[in-house]
Amino acid sequence: MAARKIIIDTDPGIDDTMAIFFALSSPELDVVGLTTIFGNVHTDVATANALRLLEIAGRTDIPVAKGTDQPLAGPFGGPVPYVHGEDGQGNLHLPPPNTQAVAEPAAQFIAEQVMTFPGEITLVPIGPLTNIALALRLEPRIADNVREVVLMGGNALAPGNATPAAEANIHNDPEAADVVFGAGWEVTMVGLDVTHKIVMRPDHLAAYSTASHPLAQHIARMLPCYRNFYADYHDLTGIFTHDPSAMAYLIDPTLFKTAQWPVRVETQGVGRGKTWPAVNDKRLLPPWQNRPPLNICVDVDVERTIRLILSRLG
Ligand code: RIB
Ligand code: CA
């Protein structure tokens, strides 16, 4: 079967890096482009990291398109160096990339690719959804020509991580998320309901440092920064595999249990960024009326998912 064409919209980021390398090492997926967004780091740093990662992987044939620097409706809340390092790569402070991003901005790149390959492109946002919302605004027809949107983000029934209410990617641009969730295209949400169940423990993580693969070695060098965050802030011995989980869904959706509910995103007050599903609600009160249901991951086979991720790099 032909490999699935995907565009990864990313804020690399340590788990983004794991997800990108996982995708590049999976024959089921054909990465046709990376687009970059603020989130873990500022967009310019995300862009430099995306270029560096493709150089490390020997895949400079894959274009990188730089995304926007600001959310739709307000200033960017700022990067999270205490999670991903100042450089988004675990403070490895790599030399600058030798390659450059393409001239067109991310939203235009996404719209052009989708309309060039109608029905074939899956968008895989693993950062805030601003570029995706801008691409919809630029070319509304992408909603009918995208194969699927499979995103890491949101929290249907689980607590948030950026705040008690909200998951980080949605919290960074709730307005964009509400636009994406209402566009009528097929959306699968791989959120904290499942990614907070997938914990890679030290014995799992050891596979990266023992593997000879250069991509595994790069990840191994970044992991101490990421593990320290989870130990210090979550009392967790290990890491959550947020972004790689979205790739795992693409490769084997049977790893996940899903429910189909319409979702609205809260944009005001302390709950800003919370994704509210209409769970089995037949009334569908006005904010949820006429909203398309999303395919929401609500449970996961943890060990099989970890095995799949490690099988490609470990
Ligand atoms: O909440 C986790 C998400 O926020 C992941 O995509 C991580 O990389 C950060 O972007
Ligand atoms: Ca991310």
Short mmCIF file of C-alpha atoms and ligand atoms in Angstrom, two decimals:
data_model
loop_
_atom_site.label_atom_id
_atom_site.label_comp_id
_atom_site.label_asym_id
_atom_site.label_seq_id
_atom_site.Cartn_x
_atom_site.Cartn_y
_atom_site.Cartn_z
CA MET A 1 0.00 0.00 0.00
CA ALA A 2 1.36 3.49 -0.87
CA ALA A 3 2.82 5.44 2.03
CA ARG A 4 0.48 8.06 3.50
CA LYS A 5 1.45 11.64 2.59
CA ILE A 6 1.68 13.83 5.68
CA ILE A 7 2.60 17.42 6.51
CA ILE A 8 3.78 17.79 10.11
CA ASP A 9 3.07 21.18 11.68
CA THR A 10 5.47 21.34 14.58
CA ASP A 11 7.08 23.36 17.40
CA PRO A 12 10.24 21.24 17.96
CA GLY A 13 10.48 20.57 20.92
CA ILE A 14 11.83 17.30 22.25
CA ASP A 15 8.72 15.17 21.81
CA ASP A 16 8.19 16.81 18.41
CA THR A 17 11.69 15.64 17.48
CA MET A 18 10.83 12.11 18.62
CA ALA A 19 7.66 12.26 16.50
CA ILE A 20 9.41 13.61 13.40
CA PHE A 21 12.16 10.96 13.59
CA PHE A 22 9.51 8.28 14.25
CA ALA A 23 7.64 9.39 11.10
CA LEU A 24 10.82 9.53 8.98
CA SER A 25 11.67 5.98 10.11
CA SER A 26 8.21 4.57 9.28
CA PRO A 27 7.60 3.23 5.76
CA GLU A 28 3.87 3.76 6.25
CA LEU A 29 4.38 7.53 6.19
CA ASP A 30 5.66 9.87 3.47
CA VAL A 31 6.61 13.20 5.07
CA VAL A 32 6.08 15.75 2.26
CA GLY A 33 6.80 18.80 4.39
CA LEU A 34 7.37 20.31 7.81
CA THR A 35 5.69 23.57 8.76
CA THR A 36 6.75 25.38 11.90
CA ILE A 37 4.90 27.15 14.66
CA PHE A 38 5.53 28.83 18.02
CA GLY A 39 4.82 26.85 21.17
CA ASN A 40 7.69 25.05 22.87
CA VAL A 41 9.95 27.68 21.28
CA HIS A 42 9.51 30.78 19.13
CA THR A 43 8.72 30.09 15.46
CA ASP A 44 12.20 31.10 14.25
CA VAL A 45 13.79 28.57 16.63
CA ALA A 46 11.24 25.94 15.61
CA THR A 47 12.19 26.57 11.98
CA ALA A 48 15.93 26.26 12.61
CA ASN A 49 15.30 23.06 14.56
CA ALA A 50 13.13 21.58 11.80
CA LEU A 51 15.92 22.27 9.29
CA ARG A 52 18.55 20.79 11.64
CA LEU A 53 16.50 17.64 12.21
CA LEU A 54 16.10 17.00 8.49
CA GLU A 55 19.86 17.49 8.03
CA ILE A 56 20.58 14.98 10.83
CA ALA A 57 18.16 12.56 9.17
CA GLY A 58 19.65 13.10 5.72
CA ARG A 59 16.27 14.25 4.44
CA THR A 60 16.94 17.79 3.22
CA ASP A 61 14.75 16.86 0.24
CA ILE A 62 11.79 17.58 2.53
CA PRO A 63 10.77 21.28 2.46
CA VAL A 64 10.35 23.35 5.62
CA ALA A 65 7.90 26.27 5.56
CA LYS A 66 8.07 28.83 8.36
CA GLY A 67 4.81 29.55 10.16
CA THR A 68 3.35 32.56 11.88
CA ASP A 69 4.81 34.10 15.02
CA GLN A 70 1.61 34.99 16.83
CA PRO A 71 -1.70 33.34 17.79
CA LEU A 72 -4.88 34.49 16.03
CA ALA A 73 -6.19 36.62 18.85
CA GLY A 74 -3.38 37.79 21.06
CA PRO A 75 0.25 37.64 22.05
CA PHE A 76 2.13 34.35 22.27
CA GLY A 77 2.44 33.28 25.90
CA GLY A 78 6.12 32.44 25.45
CA PRO A 79 8.34 29.37 25.12
CA VAL A 80 8.90 26.72 27.78
CA PRO A 81 12.70 26.37 28.19
CA TYR A 82 12.21 24.51 31.48
CA VAL A 83 10.58 21.70 29.47
CA HIS A 84 12.42 21.51 26.13
CA GLY A 85 15.56 23.60 26.82
CA GLU A 86 16.37 27.13 25.65
CA ASP A 87 16.97 25.76 22.16
CA GLY A 88 14.04 23.32 22.07
CA GLN A 89 16.60 20.50 21.76
CA GLY A 90 17.41 19.83 25.39
CA ASN A 91 20.10 22.56 25.50
CA LEU A 92 22.33 20.73 23.01
CA HIS A 93 22.98 24.11 21.36
CA LEU A 94 23.55 22.63 17.91
CA PRO A 95 25.28 24.65 15.17
CA PRO A 96 22.97 26.62 12.87
CA PRO A 97 21.38 24.68 10.00
CA ASN A 98 23.01 24.77 6.54
CA THR A 99 19.66 24.72 4.74
CA GLN A 100 16.89 27.29 4.55
CA ALA A 101 13.12 27.29 4.70
CA VAL A 102 11.16 27.68 1.47
CA ALA A 103 9.92 31.17 0.59
CA GLU A 104 6.22 30.58 1.06
CA PRO A 105 4.80 30.80 4.56
CA ALA A 106 3.39 27.71 6.22
CA ALA A 107 -0.29 28.49 5.58
CA GLN A 108 0.36 28.97 1.84
CA PHE A 109 2.51 25.82 1.68
CA ILE A 110 -0.23 23.77 3.35
CA ALA A 111 -2.95 25.16 1.06
CA GLU A 112 -0.86 24.59 -2.09
CA GLN A 113 0.10 21.03 -1.17
CA VAL A 114 -3.47 20.04 -0.25
CA MET A 115 -4.95 21.51 -3.44
CA THR A 116 -2.20 19.92 -5.54
CA PHE A 117 -2.89 16.48 -4.09
CA PRO A 118 -6.65 16.52 -3.38
CA GLY A 119 -7.70 13.81 -0.93
CA GLU A 120 -4.13 12.61 -0.35
CA ILE A 121 -2.59 14.87 2.30
CA THR A 122 -3.01 14.25 6.03
CA LEU A 123 -2.20 17.25 8.20
CA VAL A 124 -0.46 16.30 11.46
CA PRO A 125 -0.35 19.34 13.74
CA ILE A 126 1.67 18.63 16.91
CA GLY A 127 1.81 22.24 18.12
CA PRO A 128 -0.68 25.13 18.32
CA LEU A 129 -3.19 25.18 15.43
CA THR A 130 -2.61 28.71 14.16
CA ASN A 131 -1.06 27.73 10.80
CA ILE A 132 -3.91 25.30 10.14
CA ALA A 133 -6.53 27.97 10.86
CA LEU A 134 -4.68 30.45 8.63
CA ALA A 135 -4.50 27.88 5.82
CA LEU A 136 -8.29 27.44 6.09
CA ARG A 137 -8.74 31.21 5.94
CA LEU A 138 -6.42 31.42 2.89
CA GLU A 139 -8.03 28.48 1.04
CA PRO A 140 -11.34 27.26 2.58
CA ARG A 141 -11.51 24.43 0.03
CA ILE A 142 -8.79 22.54 1.91
CA ALA A 143 -11.54 21.43 4.31
CA ASP A 144 -12.95 19.32 1.45
CA ASN A 145 -9.60 18.24 0.02
CA VAL A 146 -7.59 17.15 3.07
CA ARG A 147 -7.61 13.41 3.73
CA GLU A 148 -7.65 13.91 7.51
CA VAL A 149 -6.29 16.08 10.32
CA VAL A 150 -4.61 13.98 13.04
CA LEU A 151 -3.46 16.28 15.81
CA MET A 152 -1.78 16.02 19.18
CA GLY A 153 -3.72 18.33 21.45
CA GLY A 154 -6.73 18.88 23.64
CA ASN A 155 -8.15 17.13 26.67
CA ALA A 156 -11.70 15.81 26.44
CA LEU A 157 -12.21 14.23 29.86
CA ALA A 158 -8.69 14.56 31.32
CA PRO A 159 -7.27 17.55 33.21
CA GLY A 160 -5.01 20.00 31.37
CA ASN A 161 -1.23 20.28 31.49
CA ALA A 162 -0.55 23.93 30.59
CA THR A 163 -3.22 24.89 33.13
CA PRO A 164 -5.56 22.76 35.21
CA ALA A 165 -8.09 23.35 32.41
CA ALA A 166 -6.15 23.28 29.15
CA GLU A 167 -3.62 21.29 27.12
CA ALA A 168 -0.61 23.31 25.93
CA ASN A 169 -1.16 23.25 22.15
CA ILE A 170 -4.77 24.38 22.46
CA HIS A 171 -3.97 26.82 25.26
CA ASN A 172 -1.44 28.54 22.98
CA ASP A 173 -4.20 29.41 20.48
CA PRO A 174 -7.76 28.50 21.54
CA GLU A 175 -9.37 30.59 18.79
CA ALA A 176 -7.42 28.70 16.11
CA ALA A 177 -8.40 25.36 17.63
CA ASP A 178 -12.09 26.27 17.67
CA VAL A 179 -11.87 27.15 13.96
CA VAL A 180 -10.09 23.88 13.13
CA PHE A 181 -12.56 21.80 15.17
CA GLY A 182 -15.52 23.39 13.36
CA ALA A 183 -14.30 23.25 9.74
CA GLY A 184 -16.15 20.05 8.87
CA TRP A 185 -13.10 18.02 7.80
CA GLU A 186 -12.22 14.70 9.41
CA VAL A 187 -10.30 15.41 12.62
CA THR A 188 -8.76 12.92 15.03
CA MET A 189 -7.75 14.39 18.40
CA VAL A 190 -4.90 12.56 20.13
CA GLY A 191 -5.04 14.41 23.43
CA LEU A 192 -4.08 14.12 27.05
CA ASP A 193 -6.85 11.54 27.59
CA VAL A 194 -4.42 9.06 26.01
CA THR A 195 -0.98 10.72 26.00
CA HIS A 196 -1.01 11.05 29.80
CA LYS A 197 -1.40 7.26 29.90
CA ILE A 198 1.62 6.58 27.67
CA VAL A 199 4.68 6.86 29.93
CA MET A 200 8.07 5.77 28.64
CA ARG A 201 9.96 4.51 31.69
CA PRO A 202 13.76 4.41 32.06
CA ASP A 203 13.92 0.85 30.71
CA HIS A 204 12.07 2.02 27.60
CA LEU A 205 14.23 5.14 27.25
CA ALA A 206 17.44 3.10 27.53
CA ALA A 207 16.68 1.78 24.04
CA TYR A 208 17.53 5.18 22.57
CA SER A 209 21.01 5.31 24.07
CA THR A 210 21.82 1.68 23.25
CA ALA A 211 20.64 2.02 19.64
CA SER A 212 23.37 2.85 17.12
CA HIS A 213 20.91 4.73 14.88
CA PRO A 214 21.96 8.43 14.64
CA LEU A 215 18.35 9.57 15.15
CA ALA A 216 18.10 7.49 18.31
CA GLN A 217 21.41 8.90 19.51
CA HIS A 218 20.17 12.47 18.98
CA ILE A 219 17.05 11.73 20.99
CA ALA A 220 19.13 10.09 23.74
CA ARG A 221 21.19 13.28 24.07
CA MET A 222 18.04 15.41 24.52
CA LEU A 223 16.27 13.11 26.98
CA PRO A 224 17.98 14.17 30.24
CA CYS A 225 16.48 17.68 29.93
CA TYR A 226 13.01 16.25 29.27
CA ARG A 227 13.25 13.63 32.05
CA ASN A 228 14.33 16.30 34.54
CA PHE A 229 11.22 18.33 33.74
CA TYR A 230 8.91 15.40 34.41
CA ALA A 231 10.77 14.46 37.57
CA ASP A 232 10.77 18.02 38.92
CA TYR A 233 7.26 19.10 37.90
CA HIS A 234 5.31 15.84 37.78
CA ASP A 235 7.21 13.52 40.15
CA LEU A 236 7.26 11.20 37.13
CA THR A 237 10.10 8.72 36.49
CA GLY A 238 9.97 8.74 32.71
CA ILE A 239 8.35 10.90 30.01
CA PHE A 240 4.98 11.31 28.34
CA THR A 241 5.13 10.59 24.59
CA HIS A 242 2.70 13.29 23.50
CA ASP A 243 3.66 13.92 19.86
CA PRO A 244 4.88 10.42 18.94
CA SER A 245 1.41 9.18 19.96
CA ALA A 246 -0.15 11.08 17.04
CA MET A 247 2.22 9.28 14.66
CA ALA A 248 1.39 5.95 16.32
CA TYR A 249 -2.29 6.62 15.61
CA LEU A 250 -1.51 7.26 11.94
CA ILE A 251 0.46 4.03 11.66
CA ASP A 252 -1.91 1.83 13.67
CA PRO A 253 -5.25 3.37 14.73
CA THR A 254 -6.23 0.05 16.36
CA LEU A 255 -3.95 1.02 19.24
CA PHE A 256 -6.58 3.55 20.31
CA LYS A 257 -10.21 3.54 21.40
CA THR A 258 -12.13 6.55 20.07
CA ALA A 259 -15.43 8.35 20.62
CA GLN A 260 -17.15 10.77 18.24
CA TRP A 261 -18.25 13.99 19.90
CA PRO A 262 -18.50 17.62 18.74
CA VAL A 263 -16.05 19.89 20.55
CA ARG A 264 -16.02 23.59 21.43
CA VAL A 265 -12.97 25.39 22.76
CA GLU A 266 -13.26 27.81 25.65
CA THR A 267 -11.65 31.16 24.84
CA GLN A 268 -12.38 33.25 27.93
CA GLY A 269 -11.50 33.18 31.63
CA VAL A 270 -9.63 30.63 33.68
CA GLY A 271 -10.80 27.81 31.39
CA ARG A 272 -9.22 29.37 28.29
CA GLY A 273 -8.02 26.57 26.01
CA LYS A 274 -10.23 23.84 27.49
CA THR A 275 -11.71 21.51 24.85
CA TRP A 276 -15.32 20.76 25.81
CA PRO A 277 -16.82 17.67 24.08
CA ALA A 278 -20.60 17.17 23.95
CA VAL A 279 -20.29 13.69 25.48
CA ASN A 280 -23.19 11.51 24.25
CA ASP A 281 -25.37 14.63 24.47
CA LYS A 282 -28.44 14.28 22.29
CA ARG A 283 -29.62 17.81 23.10
CA LEU A 284 -26.58 19.49 21.49
CA LEU A 285 -27.08 22.93 23.03
CA PRO A 286 -26.39 25.94 20.79
CA PRO A 287 -22.58 26.18 21.08
CA TRP A 288 -22.36 22.56 19.91
CA GLN A 289 -25.27 22.56 17.46
CA ASN A 290 -24.27 21.94 13.84
CA ARG A 291 -20.68 21.25 14.92
CA PRO A 292 -19.12 18.21 13.26
CA PRO A 293 -18.13 15.37 15.61
CA LEU A 294 -14.38 14.84 16.09
CA ASN A 295 -12.78 11.40 16.39
CA ILE A 296 -11.48 11.65 19.96
CA CYS A 297 -8.96 9.16 21.39
CA VAL A 298 -10.25 8.13 24.81
CA ASP A 299 -8.12 5.06 25.58
CA VAL A 300 -4.95 3.38 24.32
CA ASP A 301 -3.01 0.09 24.42
CA VAL A 302 0.02 1.59 26.17
CA GLU A 303 2.53 -1.25 25.83
CA ARG A 304 1.76 -1.89 22.16
CA THR A 305 2.10 1.84 21.43
CA ILE A 306 5.46 2.11 23.18
CA ARG A 307 6.65 -1.04 21.40
CA LEU A 308 5.68 0.46 18.04
CA ILE A 309 7.49 3.75 18.74
CA LEU A 310 10.66 1.99 19.93
CA SER A 311 10.59 -0.57 17.13
CA ARG A 312 11.38 2.17 14.62
CA LEU A 313 14.34 3.76 16.44
CA GLY A 314 15.28 1.73 19.46
O1 RIB B 1 0.74 19.21 25.58
C1 RIB B 1 1.80 18.59 24.88
C2 RIB B 1 2.06 19.29 23.59
O2 RIB B 1 2.56 20.62 23.84
C3 RIB B 1 3.16 18.61 22.76
O3 RIB B 1 2.90 18.84 21.40
C4 RIB B 1 4.40 19.32 23.17
O4 RIB B 1 5.42 19.27 22.18
C5 RIB B 1 3.89 20.72 23.32
O5 RIB B 1 3.86 21.30 22.02
CA CA B 2 4.67 19.77 20.00
#
